[in-house]
Amino acid sequence: MRKKIVAGNWKMNKVHADAINLATEVIGSSYDGSVNLIVIPPAVFVSEITKIAASSKVAVGVQNTSQFEAGAYTGELCTAMIKSVGAQYALVGHSERRAYFNERNEVLAAKVKQVLKDELTPIYCCGEMLEEREKGNHFNLVKTQIKEGLFHLDSSQILNCVIAYEPVWAIGTGVTASSDQAQEMHAFIRELLTDKYGADTAQSISILYGGSCKPSNAKELFLNKDVDGGLIGGASLNTSDFIAIANSF
Ligand code: PGA
C-alpha cells in the first residue's frame, strides 16, 4: 500500500505569529488518520513548528536545502541542520526554484542525494510549463526531469522518495489539470519508475499532484489510481481548506 500524503507548501508567506497560529490550528485539527499530513513552512519557523507537532502525527518539511554538506555557503541551510530541528521532509526542485533560482536537474540530483544522506525524505517536484504542453513535449520534459534528478539513486534510495507532479501552468493560477491529465502523467511517471526499478518498487512510491488543488477538486483528483495525494500551495494557508483536502480520499 502506498502512503497517502497531503503536504502544504506555505511558500514565502506568513510572519511569525500567523505561522504559529496556522501550524497550531492544523496540528490540532482532526483529519483522516490514514493520511500523512505534512506542513512545509518557511525555514525560519521550522524549529518551533516541529516542537508544536511533536506529539501529533503531523510531519514538518522544508522548502529548500543546500546540495552541499556544510561550510562556507552564505545564506544556505544544509540537511544536517534541518534534520537537527526535527524536520522530516524536504522539497526539491519546486518549479519556483527552477524558474527563479535557476536550479537545474544536475543540482537537484545532488540535493536529492544530500537529503537522503541525512535521512530526510525528498519530495522531488517535476512538471511542464504551458508552452511545453502546447508543443506536445510535456512527457519528454517530465521524463528528463525524472531521469536527471532521480535515476542516479538505487532501489533502496528511490523507495525513500516522494514525487510531486506539478504542471507549472496550474500552480497558483486557479487552473487545475483535469483528473485525466493528472492520471495520465502520474501513470507515465510510474511507468518510468517501473522500467528503471521494477514494478514492486514503482508501485511503492507515492506520486502527488500539485497545482490549484482545492477542496472542490481534490476528491476527483485523488480518486485516480496513480494519484497518491497532493502538494498544496494556496489552499494550505487556510486550515479548513487544507484539512478538507486531507479528508478528500
Ligand atoms: P498552488 O501551489 O496549490 O497554489 O497552485 C502548488 C505548489 O506550488 O506546490
Short mmCIF file of C-alpha atoms in Angstrom, two decimals, residues 40-242:
data_model
loop_
_atom_site.label_atom_id
_atom_site.label_comp_id
_atom_site.label_asym_id
_atom_site.label_seq_id
_atom_site.Cartn_x
_atom_site.Cartn_y
_atom_site.Cartn_z
CA ILE A 40 6.13 22.92 4.92
CA PRO A 41 6.57 26.40 6.44
CA PRO A 42 9.29 28.93 5.69
CA ALA A 43 12.54 27.56 7.16
CA VAL A 44 12.79 30.24 9.87
CA PHE A 45 9.70 28.77 11.60
CA VAL A 46 10.52 25.09 11.21
CA SER A 47 12.26 24.58 14.54
CA GLU A 48 9.35 25.98 16.54
CA ILE A 49 6.72 24.18 14.48
CA THR A 50 8.39 20.77 14.85
CA LYS A 51 8.09 21.25 18.62
CA ILE A 52 4.37 22.03 18.32
CA ALA A 53 3.94 18.98 16.06
CA ALA A 54 5.98 16.67 18.28
CA SER A 55 3.07 14.91 19.97
CA SER A 56 0.96 14.75 16.80
CA LYS A 57 1.08 12.75 13.58
CA VAL A 58 1.76 15.87 11.51
CA ALA A 59 5.24 15.94 9.95
CA VAL A 60 7.21 19.05 9.06
CA GLY A 61 9.23 19.74 5.94
CA VAL A 62 11.38 22.45 4.40
CA GLN A 63 11.01 24.14 1.03
CA ASN A 64 14.66 24.00 0.01
CA THR A 65 18.02 22.64 1.13
CA SER A 66 21.61 23.07 0.07
CA GLN A 67 23.29 20.46 -2.11
CA PHE A 68 26.44 21.00 -0.03
CA GLU A 69 27.15 19.24 3.22
CA ALA A 70 28.31 22.20 5.36
CA GLY A 71 30.74 25.10 5.31
CA ALA A 72 31.23 28.41 3.55
CA TYR A 73 27.94 28.73 1.66
CA THR A 74 26.50 32.01 2.94
CA GLY A 75 22.74 32.07 3.20
CA GLU A 76 22.21 28.36 2.73
CA LEU A 77 20.74 25.72 5.06
CA CYS A 78 22.10 22.20 5.00
CA THR A 79 20.24 18.97 5.55
CA ALA A 80 22.02 18.22 8.85
CA MET A 81 20.65 21.49 10.29
CA ILE A 82 17.19 20.71 9.07
CA LYS A 83 17.35 17.19 10.48
CA SER A 84 18.64 18.53 13.81
CA VAL A 85 15.50 20.61 14.36
CA GLY A 86 13.20 17.68 13.67
CA ALA A 87 12.04 18.19 10.09
CA GLN A 88 11.43 15.01 8.09
CA TYR A 89 10.76 16.13 4.51
CA ALA A 90 12.42 18.45 2.00
CA LEU A 91 11.00 19.77 -1.24
CA VAL A 92 13.50 19.51 -4.07
CA GLY A 93 13.09 21.16 -7.45
CA HIS A 94 9.86 23.08 -6.96
CA SER A 95 9.10 24.90 -10.21
CA GLU A 96 9.64 28.25 -8.48
CA ARG A 97 13.16 27.15 -7.51
CA ARG A 98 13.75 26.02 -11.09
CA ALA A 99 12.36 29.23 -12.60
CA TYR A 100 13.57 31.99 -10.24
CA PHE A 101 16.72 30.44 -8.78
CA ASN A 102 17.93 28.67 -11.87
CA GLU A 103 18.05 25.24 -10.27
CA ARG A 104 18.89 22.64 -12.90
CA ASN A 105 18.34 18.89 -12.80
CA GLU A 106 22.03 18.32 -12.11
CA VAL A 107 21.97 20.45 -8.93
CA LEU A 108 18.65 18.91 -7.93
CA ALA A 109 20.15 15.42 -8.26
CA ALA A 110 22.85 16.49 -5.78
CA LYS A 111 20.23 17.93 -3.44
CA VAL A 112 18.22 14.69 -3.51
CA LYS A 113 21.36 12.75 -2.61
CA GLN A 114 22.19 15.07 0.24
CA VAL A 115 18.62 14.96 1.59
CA LEU A 116 18.67 11.16 1.61
CA LYS A 117 22.11 11.07 3.18
CA ASP A 118 20.73 12.84 6.24
CA GLU A 119 17.72 10.52 6.27
CA LEU A 120 15.15 13.09 5.28
CA THR A 121 12.55 12.30 2.63
CA PRO A 122 12.82 14.33 -0.57
CA ILE A 123 9.63 15.39 -2.31
CA TYR A 124 11.01 15.76 -5.83
CA CYS A 125 8.92 18.11 -7.98
CA CYS A 126 8.56 17.92 -11.73
CA GLY A 127 6.19 19.40 -14.28
CA GLU A 128 6.00 21.22 -17.57
CA MET A 129 5.33 24.84 -18.49
CA LEU A 130 2.31 25.62 -20.63
CA GLU A 131 4.33 26.06 -23.84
CA GLU A 132 5.81 22.58 -23.44
CA ARG A 133 2.34 21.09 -23.14
CA GLU A 134 1.13 23.08 -26.14
CA LYS A 135 4.05 21.77 -28.17
CA GLY A 136 3.22 18.22 -27.04
CA ASN A 137 6.59 17.99 -25.32
CA HIS A 138 5.31 17.52 -21.74
CA PHE A 139 6.03 13.80 -21.43
CA ASN A 140 9.58 14.23 -22.74
CA LEU A 141 10.26 17.10 -20.40
CA VAL A 142 8.99 15.28 -17.31
CA LYS A 143 10.94 12.19 -18.36
CA THR A 144 14.15 14.25 -18.47
CA GLN A 145 13.40 15.81 -15.06
CA ILE A 146 12.81 12.37 -13.52
CA LYS A 147 15.82 10.72 -15.17
CA GLU A 148 18.29 13.50 -14.45
CA GLY A 149 17.00 14.31 -10.97
CA LEU A 150 16.34 10.82 -9.59
CA PHE A 151 17.78 7.99 -11.64
CA HIS A 152 21.22 8.19 -10.02
CA LEU A 153 19.55 6.58 -6.98
CA ASP A 154 19.48 2.85 -6.32
CA SER A 155 16.26 0.98 -5.49
CA SER A 156 16.58 1.35 -1.74
CA GLN A 157 17.10 5.10 -2.10
CA ILE A 158 14.26 5.73 -4.54
CA LEU A 159 11.92 3.92 -2.13
CA ASN A 160 12.55 6.77 0.30
CA CYS A 161 11.47 9.44 -2.18
CA VAL A 162 8.14 11.05 -2.89
CA ILE A 163 7.46 12.57 -6.31
CA ALA A 164 5.17 15.54 -6.97
CA TYR A 165 3.86 16.23 -10.46
CA GLU A 166 3.02 19.91 -10.71
CA PRO A 167 2.19 21.30 -14.15
CA VAL A 168 3.55 24.86 -13.93
CA TRP A 169 0.50 26.26 -15.75
CA ALA A 170 -1.68 25.02 -12.87
CA ILE A 171 0.37 26.43 -9.98
CA GLY A 172 -1.29 29.39 -8.30
CA THR A 173 -3.37 30.07 -11.40
CA GLY A 174 -6.70 28.56 -10.36
CA VAL A 175 -6.48 26.32 -13.43
CA THR A 176 -6.22 22.69 -12.32
CA ALA A 177 -5.10 19.84 -14.51
CA SER A 178 -8.12 17.70 -15.31
CA SER A 179 -8.38 14.45 -13.47
CA ASP A 180 -7.48 12.62 -16.72
CA GLN A 181 -4.46 14.83 -17.39
CA ALA A 182 -3.18 14.19 -13.87
CA GLN A 183 -3.72 10.42 -14.05
CA GLU A 184 -2.10 10.23 -17.50
CA MET A 185 1.10 11.90 -16.31
CA HIS A 186 1.19 10.03 -12.99
CA ALA A 187 0.84 6.71 -14.84
CA PHE A 188 3.63 7.81 -17.19
CA ILE A 189 5.93 8.61 -14.25
CA ARG A 190 5.14 5.26 -12.64
CA GLU A 191 5.96 3.54 -15.93
CA LEU A 192 9.36 5.29 -15.98
CA LEU A 193 9.95 4.04 -12.43
CA THR A 194 8.85 0.53 -13.43
CA ASP A 195 11.27 0.44 -16.36
CA LYS A 196 14.15 1.56 -14.18
CA TYR A 197 13.44 -0.12 -10.81
CA GLY A 198 10.80 -2.79 -11.47
CA ALA A 199 7.09 -2.92 -10.73
CA ASP A 200 7.28 -3.64 -7.00
CA THR A 201 9.41 -0.58 -6.33
CA ALA A 202 7.41 1.65 -8.69
CA GLN A 203 4.15 0.60 -7.03
CA SER A 204 5.51 1.63 -3.62
CA ILE A 205 6.38 5.24 -4.47
CA SER A 206 3.82 7.95 -3.73
CA ILE A 207 3.22 10.44 -6.53
CA LEU A 208 1.43 13.63 -5.50
CA TYR A 209 -0.41 16.09 -7.71
CA GLY A 210 0.09 19.83 -7.26
CA GLY A 211 -1.38 22.89 -8.93
CA SER A 212 -4.54 24.68 -7.76
CA CYS A 213 -5.66 21.66 -5.78
CA LYS A 214 -8.54 22.70 -3.50
CA PRO A 215 -11.42 21.17 -1.55
CA SER A 216 -13.69 21.30 -4.62
CA ASN A 217 -11.41 19.25 -6.89
CA ALA A 218 -9.27 17.16 -4.53
CA LYS A 219 -11.66 14.21 -4.36
CA GLU A 220 -11.79 13.77 -8.13
CA LEU A 221 -8.01 14.03 -8.44
CA PHE A 222 -7.33 11.61 -5.55
CA LEU A 223 -9.71 9.01 -6.98
CA ASN A 224 -7.20 8.29 -9.74
CA LYS A 225 -5.27 5.13 -9.16
CA ASP A 226 -1.85 6.72 -9.60
CA VAL A 227 -2.54 9.92 -7.66
CA ASP A 228 -1.49 9.35 -4.06
CA GLY A 229 -2.23 12.79 -2.65
CA GLY A 230 -1.43 16.43 -3.16
CA LEU A 231 1.19 19.12 -2.78
CA ILE A 232 -0.91 22.11 -1.85
CA GLY A 233 0.14 25.76 -2.13
CA GLY A 234 -2.52 28.46 -1.75
CA ALA A 235 -5.14 26.25 -0.08
CA SER A 236 -2.66 25.15 2.60
CA LEU A 237 -2.67 28.69 4.02
CA ASN A 238 -6.23 28.14 5.25
CA THR A 239 -6.73 25.45 7.88
CA SER A 240 -10.24 24.37 6.92
CA ASP A 241 -9.38 24.13 3.20
CA PHE A 242 -6.20 22.19 3.91
#
